């Protein structure tokens, strides 16, 4: 049996955000059995001029390696209509970032953002509730 790794990812969208978030979450449910999502919250854009972003976090266990995950998450972004040409115009249909893989932390600046901290608290409560069932 392969060893499972824990995975924390952040999702964000500023164009057709509700539709794209729903689509990305559905695709992630197919990729990760038992994935846990936070609620979605609207935030102001950071370092770009754009509409507000819809954001959420997800927690999952996986046997995939980081490189495999990065490719799968990029594919989900593309399936939501995201691409480099749109990003050059500050349109982000779906952005999915790995924040943590086991003990390896990514995107360190994101960890200080208030919405990430708020959603982390919500996610921890959900995971604890599930483990107590």
Tab-separated table of C-alpha atoms in Angstrom:
chain	number	residue	atom	x	y	z
A	1	UNK	CA	0.000	0.000	0.000
A	2	UNK	CA	1.344	3.402	-0.987
A	3	UNK	CA	1.942	5.944	1.735
A	4	UNK	CA	-0.487	8.854	1.684
A	5	UNK	CA	0.640	12.454	1.857
A	6	UNK	CA	-1.464	15.316	3.188
A	7	UNK	CA	-2.177	18.156	0.805
A	8	UNK	CA	-3.433	21.695	1.344
A	9	UNK	CA	-4.381	23.748	-1.704
A	10	UNK	CA	-5.772	27.232	-2.306
A	11	UNK	CA	-8.266	28.027	-5.057
A	12	UNK	CA	-9.108	31.464	-6.404
A	13	UNK	CA	-11.034	32.984	-9.298
A	14	UNK	CA	-11.902	36.520	-10.421
A	15	UNK	CA	-13.921	35.764	-13.586
A	16	UNK	CA	-17.165	33.789	-13.610
A	17	UNK	CA	-15.936	32.929	-10.152
A	18	UNK	CA	-18.886	30.977	-8.760
A	19	UNK	CA	-19.183	28.804	-11.875
A	20	UNK	CA	-15.429	28.195	-12.079
A	21	UNK	CA	-15.129	27.441	-8.365
A	22	UNK	CA	-17.939	24.910	-8.592
A	23	UNK	CA	-16.315	23.258	-11.622
A	24	UNK	CA	-12.854	23.130	-9.999
A	25	UNK	CA	-14.255	21.696	-6.777
A	26	UNK	CA	-16.073	18.985	-8.740
A	27	UNK	CA	-12.905	18.065	-10.622
A	28	UNK	CA	-10.934	17.959	-7.367
A	29	UNK	CA	-13.543	15.615	-5.870
A	30	UNK	CA	-12.829	13.217	-8.729
A	31	UNK	CA	-9.080	13.531	-8.206
A	32	UNK	CA	-9.089	13.160	-4.401
A	33	UNK	CA	-11.450	10.850	-2.578
A	34	UNK	CA	-12.679	12.540	0.607
A	35	UNK	CA	-11.394	16.029	-0.190
A	36	UNK	CA	-12.559	18.618	2.359
A	37	UNK	CA	-13.354	22.183	1.258
A	38	UNK	CA	-13.802	25.369	3.228
A	39	UNK	CA	-16.558	27.787	2.440
A	40	UNK	CA	-15.853	30.302	-0.322
A	41	UNK	CA	-15.147	33.924	0.561
A	42	UNK	CA	-14.767	37.070	-1.535
A	43	UNK	CA	-11.527	39.023	-1.198
A	44	UNK	CA	-10.010	42.106	-2.726
A	45	UNK	CA	-7.310	41.458	-5.330
A	46	UNK	CA	-3.692	41.507	-4.163
A	47	UNK	CA	-1.041	43.127	-6.381
A	48	UNK	CA	-3.279	43.288	-9.486
A	49	UNK	CA	-6.148	45.429	-10.707
A	50	UNK	CA	-9.183	43.207	-11.075
A	51	UNK	CA	-12.588	42.279	-9.794
A	52	UNK	CA	-12.835	40.625	-6.384
A	53	UNK	CA	-11.643	37.040	-6.011
A	54	UNK	CA	-13.635	34.087	-4.768
A	55	UNK	CA	-11.350	31.892	-2.639
A	56	UNK	CA	-11.419	28.633	-0.729
A	57	UNK	CA	-9.031	26.023	0.635
A	58	UNK	CA	-9.066	22.276	0.218
A	59	UNK	CA	-7.470	19.461	2.199
A	60	UNK	CA	-6.897	15.978	0.838
A	61	UNK	CA	-4.788	12.894	1.218
A	62	UNK	CA	-2.990	11.631	-1.858
A	63	UNK	CA	-0.481	9.070	-3.071
A	64	UNK	CA	0.609	11.405	-5.905
A	65	UNK	CA	3.973	13.153	-5.880
A	66	UNK	CA	4.155	16.968	-6.027
A	67	UNK	CA	5.111	17.105	-9.732
A	68	UNK	CA	2.134	14.893	-10.647
A	69	UNK	CA	-0.139	17.103	-8.549
A	70	UNK	CA	1.143	20.293	-10.142
A	71	UNK	CA	0.367	18.916	-13.597
A	72	UNK	CA	-3.103	17.722	-12.548
A	73	UNK	CA	-3.937	21.068	-10.931
A	74	UNK	CA	-2.763	22.978	-14.038
A	75	UNK	CA	-5.050	20.777	-16.105
A	76	UNK	CA	-7.986	21.667	-13.835
A	77	UNK	CA	-7.128	25.364	-14.221
A	78	UNK	CA	-7.190	24.948	-18.015
A	79	UNK	CA	-10.492	23.021	-17.881
A	80	UNK	CA	-11.931	26.050	-16.066
A	81	UNK	CA	-10.804	28.223	-18.991
A	82	UNK	CA	-7.663	29.691	-17.444
A	83	UNK	CA	-4.593	30.457	-19.512
A	84	UNK	CA	-1.474	32.624	-19.780
A	85	UNK	CA	-3.023	35.074	-22.264
A	86	UNK	CA	-5.927	35.784	-19.901
A	87	UNK	CA	-3.618	36.175	-16.919
A	88	UNK	CA	-1.705	38.884	-18.786
A	89	UNK	CA	-4.984	40.874	-18.703
A	90	UNK	CA	-5.525	40.107	-14.975
A	91	UNK	CA	-8.311	37.620	-15.711
A	92	UNK	CA	-7.874	34.535	-13.578
A	93	UNK	CA	-10.623	32.019	-14.196
A	94	UNK	CA	-9.014	29.532	-11.784
A	95	UNK	CA	-5.764	29.538	-9.844
A	96	UNK	CA	-4.912	26.484	-7.767
A	97	UNK	CA	-1.776	26.549	-5.628
A	98	UNK	CA	-0.294	23.884	-3.407
A	99	UNK	CA	0.210	25.495	-0.003
A	100	UNK	CA	1.481	22.413	1.796
A	101	UNK	CA	2.480	18.864	0.897
A	102	UNK	CA	3.156	16.851	4.051
A	103	UNK	CA	5.597	19.112	5.938
A	104	UNK	CA	6.775	21.024	2.849
A	105	UNK	CA	5.370	24.576	2.781
A	106	UNK	CA	4.844	26.453	-0.504
A	107	UNK	CA	3.808	30.052	-1.290
A	108	UNK	CA	5.029	31.313	2.065
A	109	UNK	CA	3.652	34.846	1.553
A	110	UNK	CA	0.122	33.416	1.267
A	111	UNK	CA	0.273	32.049	4.819
A	112	UNK	CA	0.099	35.582	6.298
A	113	UNK	CA	-2.930	36.706	4.298
A	114	UNK	CA	-5.988	37.238	6.521
A	115	UNK	CA	-8.355	35.213	4.317
A	116	UNK	CA	-5.961	32.234	4.320
A	117	UNK	CA	-5.706	32.368	8.119
A	118	UNK	CA	-9.507	32.582	8.431
A	119	UNK	CA	-10.053	29.650	6.063
A	120	UNK	CA	-7.328	27.595	7.771
A	121	UNK	CA	-9.202	27.926	11.064
A	122	UNK	CA	-12.404	26.760	9.378
A	123	UNK	CA	-10.618	23.858	7.681
A	124	UNK	CA	-8.961	22.688	10.898
A	125	UNK	CA	-12.357	22.622	12.620
A	126	UNK	CA	-13.876	20.598	9.760
A	127	UNK	CA	-11.019	18.084	9.749
A	128	UNK	CA	-11.190	17.692	13.533
A	129	UNK	CA	-14.941	17.184	13.356
A	130	UNK	CA	-14.509	14.468	10.699
A	131	UNK	CA	-11.822	12.685	12.706
A	132	UNK	CA	-14.110	12.614	15.763
A	133	UNK	CA	-16.923	10.860	13.881
